[in-house]
Short mmCIF file of C-alpha atoms in Angstrom, two decimals:
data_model
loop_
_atom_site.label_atom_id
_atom_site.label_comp_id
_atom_site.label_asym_id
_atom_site.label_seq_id
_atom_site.Cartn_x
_atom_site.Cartn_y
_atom_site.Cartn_z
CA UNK A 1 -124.41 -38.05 -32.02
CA UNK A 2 -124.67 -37.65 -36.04
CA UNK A 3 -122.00 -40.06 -37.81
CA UNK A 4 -120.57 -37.00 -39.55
CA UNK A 5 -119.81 -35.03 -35.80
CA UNK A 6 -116.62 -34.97 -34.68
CA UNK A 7 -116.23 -36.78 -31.16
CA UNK A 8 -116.72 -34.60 -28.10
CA UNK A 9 -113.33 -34.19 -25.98
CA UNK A 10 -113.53 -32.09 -22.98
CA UNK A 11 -111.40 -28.82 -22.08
CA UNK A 12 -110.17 -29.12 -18.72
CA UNK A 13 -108.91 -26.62 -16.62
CA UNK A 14 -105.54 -26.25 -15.51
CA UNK A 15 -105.74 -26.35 -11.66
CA UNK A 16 -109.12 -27.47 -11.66
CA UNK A 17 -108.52 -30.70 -8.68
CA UNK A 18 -108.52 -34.56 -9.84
CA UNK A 19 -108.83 -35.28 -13.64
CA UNK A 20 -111.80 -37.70 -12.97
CA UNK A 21 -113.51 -34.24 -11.42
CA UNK A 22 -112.61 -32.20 -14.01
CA UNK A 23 -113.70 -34.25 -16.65
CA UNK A 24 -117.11 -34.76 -15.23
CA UNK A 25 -117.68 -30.86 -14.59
CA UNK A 26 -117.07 -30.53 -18.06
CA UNK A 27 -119.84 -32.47 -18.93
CA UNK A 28 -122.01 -30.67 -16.41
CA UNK A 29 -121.01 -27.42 -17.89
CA UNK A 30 -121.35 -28.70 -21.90
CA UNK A 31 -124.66 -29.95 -20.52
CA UNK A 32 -125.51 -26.71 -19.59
CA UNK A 33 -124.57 -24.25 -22.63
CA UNK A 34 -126.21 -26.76 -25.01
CA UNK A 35 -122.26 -28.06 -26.06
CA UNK A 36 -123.53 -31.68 -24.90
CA UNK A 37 -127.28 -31.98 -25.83
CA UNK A 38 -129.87 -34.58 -24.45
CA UNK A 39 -129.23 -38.30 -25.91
CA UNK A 40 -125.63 -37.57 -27.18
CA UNK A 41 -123.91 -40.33 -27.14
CA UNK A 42 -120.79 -39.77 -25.14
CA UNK A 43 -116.93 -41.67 -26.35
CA UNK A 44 -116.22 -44.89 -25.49
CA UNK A 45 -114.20 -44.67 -22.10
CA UNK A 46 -111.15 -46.34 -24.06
CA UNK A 47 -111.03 -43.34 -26.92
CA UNK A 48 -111.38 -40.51 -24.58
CA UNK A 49 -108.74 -42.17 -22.47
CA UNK A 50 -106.82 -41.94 -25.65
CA UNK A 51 -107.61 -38.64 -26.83
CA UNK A 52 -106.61 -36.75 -23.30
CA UNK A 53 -103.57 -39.58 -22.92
CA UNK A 54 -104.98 -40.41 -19.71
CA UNK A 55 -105.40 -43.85 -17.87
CA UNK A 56 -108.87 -45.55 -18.84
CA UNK A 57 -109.52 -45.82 -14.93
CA UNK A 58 -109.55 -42.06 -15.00
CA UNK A 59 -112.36 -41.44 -17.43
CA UNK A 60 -113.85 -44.68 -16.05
CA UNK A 61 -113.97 -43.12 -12.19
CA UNK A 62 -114.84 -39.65 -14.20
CA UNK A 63 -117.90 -41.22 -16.07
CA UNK A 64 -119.27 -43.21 -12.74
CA UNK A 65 -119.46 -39.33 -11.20
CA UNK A 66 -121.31 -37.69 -13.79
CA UNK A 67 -123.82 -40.70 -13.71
CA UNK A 68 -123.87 -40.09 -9.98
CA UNK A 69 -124.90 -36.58 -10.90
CA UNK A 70 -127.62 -37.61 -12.99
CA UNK A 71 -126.05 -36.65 -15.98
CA UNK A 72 -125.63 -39.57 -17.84
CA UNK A 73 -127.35 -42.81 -18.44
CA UNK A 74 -126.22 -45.53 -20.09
CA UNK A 75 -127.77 -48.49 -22.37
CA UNK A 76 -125.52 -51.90 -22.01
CA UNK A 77 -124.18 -52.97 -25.19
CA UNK A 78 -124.76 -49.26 -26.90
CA UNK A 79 -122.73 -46.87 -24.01
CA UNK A 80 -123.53 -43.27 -22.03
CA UNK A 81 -125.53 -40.86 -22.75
CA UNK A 82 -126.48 -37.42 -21.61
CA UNK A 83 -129.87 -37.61 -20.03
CA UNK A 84 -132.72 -35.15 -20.59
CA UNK A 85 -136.17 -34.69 -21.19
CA UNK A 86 -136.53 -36.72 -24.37
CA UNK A 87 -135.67 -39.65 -22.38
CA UNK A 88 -136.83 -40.14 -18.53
CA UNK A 89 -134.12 -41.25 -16.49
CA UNK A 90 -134.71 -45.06 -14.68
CA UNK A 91 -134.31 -44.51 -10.90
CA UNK A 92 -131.08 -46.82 -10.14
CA UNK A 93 -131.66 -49.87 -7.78
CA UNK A 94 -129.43 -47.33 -5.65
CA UNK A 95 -131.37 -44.40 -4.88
CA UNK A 96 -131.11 -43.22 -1.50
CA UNK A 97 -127.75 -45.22 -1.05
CA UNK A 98 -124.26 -44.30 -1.31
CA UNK A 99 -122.44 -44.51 -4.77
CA UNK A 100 -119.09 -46.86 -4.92
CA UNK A 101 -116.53 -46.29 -7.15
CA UNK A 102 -114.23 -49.55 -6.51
CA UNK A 103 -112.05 -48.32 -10.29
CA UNK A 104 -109.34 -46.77 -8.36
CA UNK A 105 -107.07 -48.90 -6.18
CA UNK A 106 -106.48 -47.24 -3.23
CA UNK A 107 -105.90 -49.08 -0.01
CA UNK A 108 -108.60 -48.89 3.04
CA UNK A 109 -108.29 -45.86 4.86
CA UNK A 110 -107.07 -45.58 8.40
CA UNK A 111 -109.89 -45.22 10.97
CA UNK A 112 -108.33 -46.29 14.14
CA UNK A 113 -107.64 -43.10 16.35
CA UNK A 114 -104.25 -43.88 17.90
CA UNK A 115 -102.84 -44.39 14.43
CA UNK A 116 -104.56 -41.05 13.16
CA UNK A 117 -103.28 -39.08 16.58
CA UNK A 118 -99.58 -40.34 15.50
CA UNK A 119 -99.77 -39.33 11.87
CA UNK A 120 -100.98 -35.85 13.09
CA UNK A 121 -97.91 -35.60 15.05
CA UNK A 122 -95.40 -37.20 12.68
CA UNK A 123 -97.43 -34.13 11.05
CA UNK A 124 -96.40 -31.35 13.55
CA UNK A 125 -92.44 -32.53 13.68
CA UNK A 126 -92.43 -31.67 10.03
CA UNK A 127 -94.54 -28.17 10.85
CA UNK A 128 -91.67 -27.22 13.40
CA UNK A 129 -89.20 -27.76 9.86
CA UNK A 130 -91.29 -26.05 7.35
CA UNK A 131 -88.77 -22.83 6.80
CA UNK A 132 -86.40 -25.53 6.23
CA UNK A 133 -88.63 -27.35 3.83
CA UNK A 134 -89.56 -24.98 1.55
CA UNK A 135 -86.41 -24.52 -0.30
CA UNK A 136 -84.82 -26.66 -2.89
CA UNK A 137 -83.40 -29.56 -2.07
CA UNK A 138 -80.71 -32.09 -3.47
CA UNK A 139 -82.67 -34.32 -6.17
CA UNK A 140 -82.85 -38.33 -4.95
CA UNK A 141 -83.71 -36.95 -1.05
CA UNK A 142 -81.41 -35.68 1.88
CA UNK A 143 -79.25 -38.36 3.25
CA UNK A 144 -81.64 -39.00 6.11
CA UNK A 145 -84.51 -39.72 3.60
CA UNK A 146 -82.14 -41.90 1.71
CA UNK A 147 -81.50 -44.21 4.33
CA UNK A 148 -85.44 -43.85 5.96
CA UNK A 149 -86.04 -45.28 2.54
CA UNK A 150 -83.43 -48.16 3.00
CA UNK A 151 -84.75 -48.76 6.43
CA UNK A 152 -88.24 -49.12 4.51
CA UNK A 153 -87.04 -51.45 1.99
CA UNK A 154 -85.36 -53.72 4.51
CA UNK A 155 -88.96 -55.02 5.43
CA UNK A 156 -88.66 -56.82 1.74
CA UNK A 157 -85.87 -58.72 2.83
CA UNK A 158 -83.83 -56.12 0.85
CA UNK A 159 -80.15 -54.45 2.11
CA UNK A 160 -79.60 -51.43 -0.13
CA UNK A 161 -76.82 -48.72 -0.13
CA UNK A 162 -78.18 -45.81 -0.27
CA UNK A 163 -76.47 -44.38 -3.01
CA UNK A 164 -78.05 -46.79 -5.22
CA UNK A 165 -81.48 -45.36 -3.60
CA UNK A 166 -83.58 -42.50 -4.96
CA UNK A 167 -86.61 -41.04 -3.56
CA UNK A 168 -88.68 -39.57 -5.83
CA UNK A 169 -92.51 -37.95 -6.39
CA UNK A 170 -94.58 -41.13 -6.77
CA UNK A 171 -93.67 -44.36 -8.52
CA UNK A 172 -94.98 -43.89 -12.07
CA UNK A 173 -92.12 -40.71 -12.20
CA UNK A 174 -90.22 -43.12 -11.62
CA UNK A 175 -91.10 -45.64 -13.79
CA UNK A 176 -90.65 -42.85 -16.84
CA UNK A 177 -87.15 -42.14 -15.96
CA UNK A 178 -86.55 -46.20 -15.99
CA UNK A 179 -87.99 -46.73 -19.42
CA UNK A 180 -86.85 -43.88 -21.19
CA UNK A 181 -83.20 -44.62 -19.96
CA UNK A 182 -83.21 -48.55 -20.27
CA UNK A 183 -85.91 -49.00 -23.54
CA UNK A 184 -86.52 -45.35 -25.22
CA UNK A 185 -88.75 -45.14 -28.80
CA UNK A 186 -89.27 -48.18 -30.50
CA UNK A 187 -87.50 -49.90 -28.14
CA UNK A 188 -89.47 -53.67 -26.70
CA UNK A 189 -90.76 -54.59 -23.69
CA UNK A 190 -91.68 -57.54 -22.21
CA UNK A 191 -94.27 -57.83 -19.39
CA UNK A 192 -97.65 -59.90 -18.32
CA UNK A 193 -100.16 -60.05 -20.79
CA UNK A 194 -102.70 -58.42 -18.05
CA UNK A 195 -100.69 -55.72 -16.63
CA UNK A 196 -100.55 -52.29 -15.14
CA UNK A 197 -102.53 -49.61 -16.93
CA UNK A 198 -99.91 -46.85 -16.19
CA UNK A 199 -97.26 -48.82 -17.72
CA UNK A 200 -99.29 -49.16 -20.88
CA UNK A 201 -99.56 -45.40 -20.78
CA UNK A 202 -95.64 -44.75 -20.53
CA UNK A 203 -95.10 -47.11 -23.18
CA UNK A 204 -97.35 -45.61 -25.55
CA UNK A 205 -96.38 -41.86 -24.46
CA UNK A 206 -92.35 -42.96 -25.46
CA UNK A 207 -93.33 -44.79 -28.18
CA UNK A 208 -92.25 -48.37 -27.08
CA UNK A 209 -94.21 -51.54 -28.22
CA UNK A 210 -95.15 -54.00 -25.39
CA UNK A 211 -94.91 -58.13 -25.82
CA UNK A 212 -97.45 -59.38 -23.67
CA UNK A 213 -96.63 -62.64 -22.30
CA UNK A 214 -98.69 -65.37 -20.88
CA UNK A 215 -99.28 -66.72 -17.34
CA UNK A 216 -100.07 -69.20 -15.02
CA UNK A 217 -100.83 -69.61 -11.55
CA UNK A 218 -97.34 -68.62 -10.73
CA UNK A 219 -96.52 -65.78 -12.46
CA UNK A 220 -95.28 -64.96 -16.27
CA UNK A 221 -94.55 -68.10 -17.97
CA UNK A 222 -90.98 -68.48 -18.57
CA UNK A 223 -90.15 -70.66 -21.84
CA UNK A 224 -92.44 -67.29 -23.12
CA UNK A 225 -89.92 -65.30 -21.68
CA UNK A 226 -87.32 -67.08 -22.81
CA UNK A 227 -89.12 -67.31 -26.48
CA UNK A 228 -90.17 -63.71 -26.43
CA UNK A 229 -86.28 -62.76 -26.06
CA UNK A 230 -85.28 -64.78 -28.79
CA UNK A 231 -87.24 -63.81 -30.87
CA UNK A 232 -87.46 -59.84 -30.14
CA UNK A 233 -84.41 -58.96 -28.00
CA UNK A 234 -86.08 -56.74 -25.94
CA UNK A 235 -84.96 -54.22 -23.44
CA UNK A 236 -85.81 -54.77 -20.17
CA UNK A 237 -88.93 -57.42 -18.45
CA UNK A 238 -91.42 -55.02 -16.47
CA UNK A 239 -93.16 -57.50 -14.01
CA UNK A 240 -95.42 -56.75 -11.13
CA UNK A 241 -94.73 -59.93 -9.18
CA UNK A 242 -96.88 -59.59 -6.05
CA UNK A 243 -100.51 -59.16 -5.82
CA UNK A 244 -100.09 -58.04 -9.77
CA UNK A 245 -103.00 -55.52 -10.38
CA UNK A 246 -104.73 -56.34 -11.52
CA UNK A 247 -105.18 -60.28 -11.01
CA UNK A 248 -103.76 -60.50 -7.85
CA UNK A 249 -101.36 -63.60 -8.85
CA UNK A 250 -98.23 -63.23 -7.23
CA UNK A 251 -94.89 -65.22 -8.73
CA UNK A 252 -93.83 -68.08 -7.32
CA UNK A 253 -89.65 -68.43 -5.72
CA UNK A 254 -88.95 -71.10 -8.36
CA UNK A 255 -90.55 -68.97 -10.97
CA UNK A 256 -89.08 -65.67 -10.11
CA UNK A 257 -85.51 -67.42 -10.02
CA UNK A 258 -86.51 -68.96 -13.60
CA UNK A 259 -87.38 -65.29 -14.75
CA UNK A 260 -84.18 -63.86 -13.33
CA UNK A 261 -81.77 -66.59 -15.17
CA UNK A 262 -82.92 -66.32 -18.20
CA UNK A 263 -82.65 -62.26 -18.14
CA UNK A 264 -78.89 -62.93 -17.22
CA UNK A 265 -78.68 -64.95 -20.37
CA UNK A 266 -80.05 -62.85 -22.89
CA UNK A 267 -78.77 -59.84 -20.56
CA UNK A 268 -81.96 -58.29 -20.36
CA UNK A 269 -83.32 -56.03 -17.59
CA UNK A 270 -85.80 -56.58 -14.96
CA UNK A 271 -88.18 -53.81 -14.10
CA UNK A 272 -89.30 -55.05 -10.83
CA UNK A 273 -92.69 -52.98 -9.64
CA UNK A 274 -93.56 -54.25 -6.12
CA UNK A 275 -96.13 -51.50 -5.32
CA UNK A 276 -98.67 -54.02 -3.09
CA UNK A 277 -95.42 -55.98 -1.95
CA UNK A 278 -95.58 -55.36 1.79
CA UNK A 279 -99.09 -56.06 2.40
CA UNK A 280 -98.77 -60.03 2.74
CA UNK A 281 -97.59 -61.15 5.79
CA UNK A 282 -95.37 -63.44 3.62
CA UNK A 283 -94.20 -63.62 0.05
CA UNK A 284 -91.31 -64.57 -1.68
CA UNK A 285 -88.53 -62.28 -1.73
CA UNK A 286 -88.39 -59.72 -3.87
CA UNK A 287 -86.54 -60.39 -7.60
CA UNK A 288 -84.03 -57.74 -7.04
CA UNK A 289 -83.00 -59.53 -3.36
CA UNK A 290 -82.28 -62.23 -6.87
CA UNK A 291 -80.68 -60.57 -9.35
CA UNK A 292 -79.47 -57.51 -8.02
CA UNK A 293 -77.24 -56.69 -10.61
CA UNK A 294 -79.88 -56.44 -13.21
CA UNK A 295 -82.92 -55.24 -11.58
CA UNK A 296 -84.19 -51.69 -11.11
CA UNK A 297 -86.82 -51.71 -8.21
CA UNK A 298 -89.22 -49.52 -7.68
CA UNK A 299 -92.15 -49.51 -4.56
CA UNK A 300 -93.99 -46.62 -3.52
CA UNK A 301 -95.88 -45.93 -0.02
CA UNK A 302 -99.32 -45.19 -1.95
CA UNK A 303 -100.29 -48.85 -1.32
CA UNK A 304 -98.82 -49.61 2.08
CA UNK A 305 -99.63 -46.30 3.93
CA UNK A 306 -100.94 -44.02 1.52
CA UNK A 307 -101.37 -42.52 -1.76
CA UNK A 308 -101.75 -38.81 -0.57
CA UNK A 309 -97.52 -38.57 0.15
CA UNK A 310 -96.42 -39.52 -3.15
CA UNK A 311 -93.04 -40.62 -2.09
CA UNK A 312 -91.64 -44.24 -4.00
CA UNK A 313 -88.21 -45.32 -3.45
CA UNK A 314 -85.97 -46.48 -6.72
CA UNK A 315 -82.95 -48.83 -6.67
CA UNK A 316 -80.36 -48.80 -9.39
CA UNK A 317 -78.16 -51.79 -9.68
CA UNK A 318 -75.00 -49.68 -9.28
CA UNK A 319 -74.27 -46.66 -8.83
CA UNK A 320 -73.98 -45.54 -12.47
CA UNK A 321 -77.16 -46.53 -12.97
CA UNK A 322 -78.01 -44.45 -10.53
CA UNK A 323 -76.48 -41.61 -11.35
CA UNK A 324 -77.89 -41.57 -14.74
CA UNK A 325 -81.92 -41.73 -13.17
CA UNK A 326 -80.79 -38.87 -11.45
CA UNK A 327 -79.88 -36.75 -14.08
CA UNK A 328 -83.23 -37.76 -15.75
CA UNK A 329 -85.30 -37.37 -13.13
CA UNK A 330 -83.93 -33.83 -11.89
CA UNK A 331 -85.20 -32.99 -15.93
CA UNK A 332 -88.61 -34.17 -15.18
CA UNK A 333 -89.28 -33.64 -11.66
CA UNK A 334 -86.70 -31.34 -10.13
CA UNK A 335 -86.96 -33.20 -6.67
CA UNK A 336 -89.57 -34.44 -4.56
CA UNK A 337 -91.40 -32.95 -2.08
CA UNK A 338 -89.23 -32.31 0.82
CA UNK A 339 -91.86 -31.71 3.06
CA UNK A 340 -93.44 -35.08 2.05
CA UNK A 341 -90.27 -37.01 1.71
CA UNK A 342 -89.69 -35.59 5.38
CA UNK A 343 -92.92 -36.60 6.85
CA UNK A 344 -92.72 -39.98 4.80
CA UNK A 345 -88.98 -40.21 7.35
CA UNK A 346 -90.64 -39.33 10.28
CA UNK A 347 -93.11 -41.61 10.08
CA UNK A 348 -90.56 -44.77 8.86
CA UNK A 349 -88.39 -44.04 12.04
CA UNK A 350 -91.40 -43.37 14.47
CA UNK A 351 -93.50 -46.73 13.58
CA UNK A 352 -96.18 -44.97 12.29
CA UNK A 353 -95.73 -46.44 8.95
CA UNK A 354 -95.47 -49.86 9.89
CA UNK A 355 -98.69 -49.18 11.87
CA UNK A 356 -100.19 -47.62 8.63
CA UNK A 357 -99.34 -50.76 7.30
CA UNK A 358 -100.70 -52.92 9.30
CA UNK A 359 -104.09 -50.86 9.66
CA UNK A 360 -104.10 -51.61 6.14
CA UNK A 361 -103.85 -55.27 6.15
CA UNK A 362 -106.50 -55.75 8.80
CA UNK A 363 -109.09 -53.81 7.19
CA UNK A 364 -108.46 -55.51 4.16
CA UNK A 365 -108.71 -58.93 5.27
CA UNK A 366 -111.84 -58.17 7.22
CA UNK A 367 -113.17 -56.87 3.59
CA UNK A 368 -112.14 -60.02 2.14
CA UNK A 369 -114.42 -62.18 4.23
CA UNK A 370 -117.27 -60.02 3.36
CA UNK A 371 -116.30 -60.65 -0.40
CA UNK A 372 -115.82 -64.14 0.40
CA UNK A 373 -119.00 -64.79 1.72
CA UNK A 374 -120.98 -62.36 -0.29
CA UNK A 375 -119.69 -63.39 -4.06
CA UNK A 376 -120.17 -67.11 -5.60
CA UNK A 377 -117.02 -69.51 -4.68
CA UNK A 378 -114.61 -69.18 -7.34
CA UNK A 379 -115.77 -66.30 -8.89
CA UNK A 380 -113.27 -64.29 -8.32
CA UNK A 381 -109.31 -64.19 -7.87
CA UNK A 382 -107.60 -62.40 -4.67
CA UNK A 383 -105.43 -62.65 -1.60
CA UNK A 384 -106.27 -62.58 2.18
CA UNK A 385 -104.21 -59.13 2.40
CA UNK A 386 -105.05 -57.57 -1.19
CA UNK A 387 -107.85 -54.82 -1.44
CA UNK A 388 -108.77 -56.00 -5.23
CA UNK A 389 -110.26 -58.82 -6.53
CA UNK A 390 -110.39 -60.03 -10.27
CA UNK A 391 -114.12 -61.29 -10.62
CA UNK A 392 -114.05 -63.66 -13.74
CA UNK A 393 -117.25 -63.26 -15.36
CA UNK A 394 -119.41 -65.78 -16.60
CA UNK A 395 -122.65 -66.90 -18.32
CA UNK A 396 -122.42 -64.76 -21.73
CA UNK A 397 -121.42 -61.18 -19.99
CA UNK A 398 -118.75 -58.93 -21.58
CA UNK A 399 -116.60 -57.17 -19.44
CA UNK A 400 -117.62 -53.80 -21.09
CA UNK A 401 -120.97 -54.61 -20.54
CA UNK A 402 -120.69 -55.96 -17.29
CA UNK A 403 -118.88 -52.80 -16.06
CA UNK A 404 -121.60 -50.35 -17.66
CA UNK A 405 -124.03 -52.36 -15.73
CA UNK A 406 -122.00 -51.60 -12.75
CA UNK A 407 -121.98 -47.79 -13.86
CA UNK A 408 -125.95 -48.08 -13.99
CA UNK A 409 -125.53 -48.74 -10.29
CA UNK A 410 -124.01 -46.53 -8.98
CA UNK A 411 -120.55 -48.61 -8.63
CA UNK A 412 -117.28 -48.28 -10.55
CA UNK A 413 -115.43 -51.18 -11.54
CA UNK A 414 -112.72 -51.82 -14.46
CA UNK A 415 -112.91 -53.56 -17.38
CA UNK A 416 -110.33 -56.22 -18.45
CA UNK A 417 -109.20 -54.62 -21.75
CA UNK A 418 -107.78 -52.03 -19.50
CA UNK A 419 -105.24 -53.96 -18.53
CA UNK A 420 -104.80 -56.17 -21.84
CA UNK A 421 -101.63 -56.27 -23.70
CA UNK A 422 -102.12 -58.18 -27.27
CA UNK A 423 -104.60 -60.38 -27.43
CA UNK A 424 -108.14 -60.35 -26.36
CA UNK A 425 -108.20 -60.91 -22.39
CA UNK A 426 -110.32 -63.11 -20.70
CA UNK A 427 -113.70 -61.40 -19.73
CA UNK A 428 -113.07 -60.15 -16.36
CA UNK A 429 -113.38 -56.72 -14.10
CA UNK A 430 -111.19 -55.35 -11.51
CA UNK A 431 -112.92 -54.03 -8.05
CA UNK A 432 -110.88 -51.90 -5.24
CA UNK A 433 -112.49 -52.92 -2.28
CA UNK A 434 -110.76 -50.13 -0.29
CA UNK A 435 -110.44 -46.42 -1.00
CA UNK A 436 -112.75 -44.23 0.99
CA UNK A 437 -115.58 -46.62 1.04
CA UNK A 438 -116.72 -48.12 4.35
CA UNK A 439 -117.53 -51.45 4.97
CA UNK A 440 -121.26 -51.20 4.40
CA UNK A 441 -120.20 -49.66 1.30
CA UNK A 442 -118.63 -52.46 0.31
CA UNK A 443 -120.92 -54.86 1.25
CA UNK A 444 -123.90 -53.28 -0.73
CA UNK A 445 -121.90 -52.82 -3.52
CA UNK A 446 -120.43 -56.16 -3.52
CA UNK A 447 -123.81 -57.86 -2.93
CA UNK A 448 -125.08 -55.53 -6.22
CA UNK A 449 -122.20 -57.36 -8.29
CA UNK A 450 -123.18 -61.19 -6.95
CA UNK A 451 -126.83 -60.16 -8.66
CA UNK A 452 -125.45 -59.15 -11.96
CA UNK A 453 -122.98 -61.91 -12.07
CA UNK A 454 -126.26 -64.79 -11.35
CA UNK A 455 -128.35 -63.12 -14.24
CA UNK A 456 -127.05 -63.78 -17.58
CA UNK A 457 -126.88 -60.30 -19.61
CA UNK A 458 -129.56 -60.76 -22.07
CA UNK A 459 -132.32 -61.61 -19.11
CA UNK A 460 -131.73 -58.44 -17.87
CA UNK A 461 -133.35 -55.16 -19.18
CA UNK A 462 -132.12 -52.98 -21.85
CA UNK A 463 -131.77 -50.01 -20.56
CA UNK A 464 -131.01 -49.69 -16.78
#
């Protein structure tokens, strides 16, 4: 691409299925009319995240499509290009196998029969309803979904009223509606200095500057805390204190009661996320169980049953509180599905979700022992119950690099700068090993990483 040229955005189409799709058949089609010529150098991931204010995993899972359609190459250390006849494509140490994109985080899906035959029939209960279901409905869910939701929660160790309880369209809806009330423009926020991509996206959307803070091996440091509201009075903490995606470190008791006293001293907010908190068997209890009275908790079922319903569950610490989200939320989102919020019910009251649940916990363990023994010891960073691991990289490899290697492959993976907040992080990459991928999947795809981690960068070719 000539220095002068502006940079190439795509023009998606309203109603045209999943970003990452949309973006990628917009390269096929400026491939096509001659928009995208042969050897263009396509935007870093990171800008074009920026310039369509979408999540870098986004453009990362769109980019790992096109280059599963052959329409893109890349060169590590120089970044994708549009193939064509000026430059051969290199067959990929892939061909004839399936392509893995391990960028989204998506638990294993269900494969066991009995669980699939209830879910079809939690499925048909909510059929018999649909007249029903189709209208409008009270924003924050019907009283039955209210306290289906409480029910829910109560496998955190957590006893909520339910009119401190919304449910609402997803968790990152929800999450909006929390910052925007509690922080607003220019506001501050604390939270980890590796942290959740979508937050970094809200922040940046409302205009509010994030203080990363440091951690250890159990959880956000708190004399940082403690220094960080000092120093810049912030807000509200936003913490993701089990399995935190994306390093899988989950906060300690002692720690999370640290974090919580020193909020009630400065009288600063907690934003608890605990979207992978009900996949371990045990954890501590959740920081709102802590401080009640000055935590807004927010889980979805995306992560323990799946992300198709879009149904998340918020807790206010009063009622006020409450009653404020709602008026936000019913700006921004009118309701949630009833028909999902419904099924969602059915399937808390029936068992099916717990059985979801644990479907998902089995399958991800058994994918953790094939990471375990496929992947060098100490590698990597995970938990016996999480389905992503945080693969430190070594021996002179960048994590940009590492991950267009990946891309090369056939396999999707995410860059540490994704989740960075401040300062450089350390050189790592994120990898889902769940989502629609099978177990063979994995294995071939984890077993494709363990090469690229033993060679050092420069030993490998140039272009792949």
């Amino acid at each position: 691409m000539p220095k002068n040229s502006t940079m190439w955005v795509p023009k998606l189409k309203k109603g045209s299925g999943p970003l990452y799709l949309a973006i990628a058949n917009a390269i096929a089609e400026d491939v096509a009319t001659g928009h995208l010529q042969a050897e263009q150098r396509l935007p870093p991931q990171r800008k074009l995240a920026e310039a369509l204010d979408l999540d870098f995993t986004t453009v990362a899972r769109a980019y790992t499509e096109a280059h599963r359609r052959g329409l893109v190459d890349s060169v590590v250390g120089r970044g994708t290009f549009v193939c064509g006849k000026r430059r051969p494509r290199i067959p990929r140490v892939t061909e004839g196998r399936p392509n893995v994109d391990m960028s989204m985080n998506m638990p294993p899906e269900p494969e066991s029969p009995e669980l699939v035959e209830l879910m079809q029939a939690g499925w048909s209960k909510v059929n018999g309803r649909l007249r029903d279901l189709m209208r409008y409905q009270d924003f924050g869910g019907s009283p039955e979904d209210r306290e289906a939701g409480a029910l829910w929660l109560r496998r955190r160790g957590l006893v909520v009223e339910p009119e401190r309880l919304l449910v609402t369209p997803g968790a990152q809806c929800a999450l909006l509606a929390i910052l925007t009330m509690l922080v607003g423009p220019g506001g501050v926020l604390c939270c980890e200095d590796v942290t959740y991509p979508g937050l970094r996206a809200l922040a940046g959307q409302l205009g509010i500057k994030l203080v990363g803070l440091p951690m250890d091996n159990e959880g956000i440091d708190a004399v940082a805390f403690a220094g960080a509201c000092a120093q810049y009075a912030p807000k509200a903490l936003y913490c993701n204190p089990t399995l935190l995606n994306p390093t899988t470190c989950t906060t300690s008791l002692s720690r999370r009661q640290a974090l919580v006293d020193i909020a009630r001293h400065y009288e600063v907010a907690i934003i608890e996320d605990d979207a992978y908190g009900f996949l371990p068997r045990s954890t501590p209890p959740a920081i709102a169980s802590l401080g009640s009275e000055l935590t807004f908790y927010v889980t979805g079922l995306a992560k323990s049953v799946g992300a198709g319903l879009r149904i998340a569950y918020m807790v206010a610490p009063d009622t006020h509180s409450a009653a404020r989200l709602t008026a936000s939320l019913r700006a921004t989102t009118v309701m949630a599905s009833p028909i999902t919020s419904t099924l969602a019910t059915h399937w808390i009251r029936d068992g099916v979700a717990d059985l979801a649940l644990a479907n998902i916990r089995k399958e991800s363990m058994a994918r953790q022992k094939i990471a375990a023994r496929i992947l060098p010891p100490h590698s990597y960073a995970s938990e016996a119950e999480a389905f992503h691991l945080w693969i430190k990289l070594r021996g002179g490899w960048q994590a940009a690099s590492f991950a267009a290697q990946m891309r090369s492959s056939g396999i999707g993976v995410v860059a540490s700068d994704a989740f960075a907040v401040g300062a450089a992080p350390e050189q790592a990459v994120r990898v889902c090993i769940g989502g629609v991928a099978n177990r063979h999947d994995i294995q071939h795809a984890l077993e494709v990483i363990r090469d690229a981690l033993n060679e050092a960068p420069l030993a490998r070719p140039a272009v792949v």
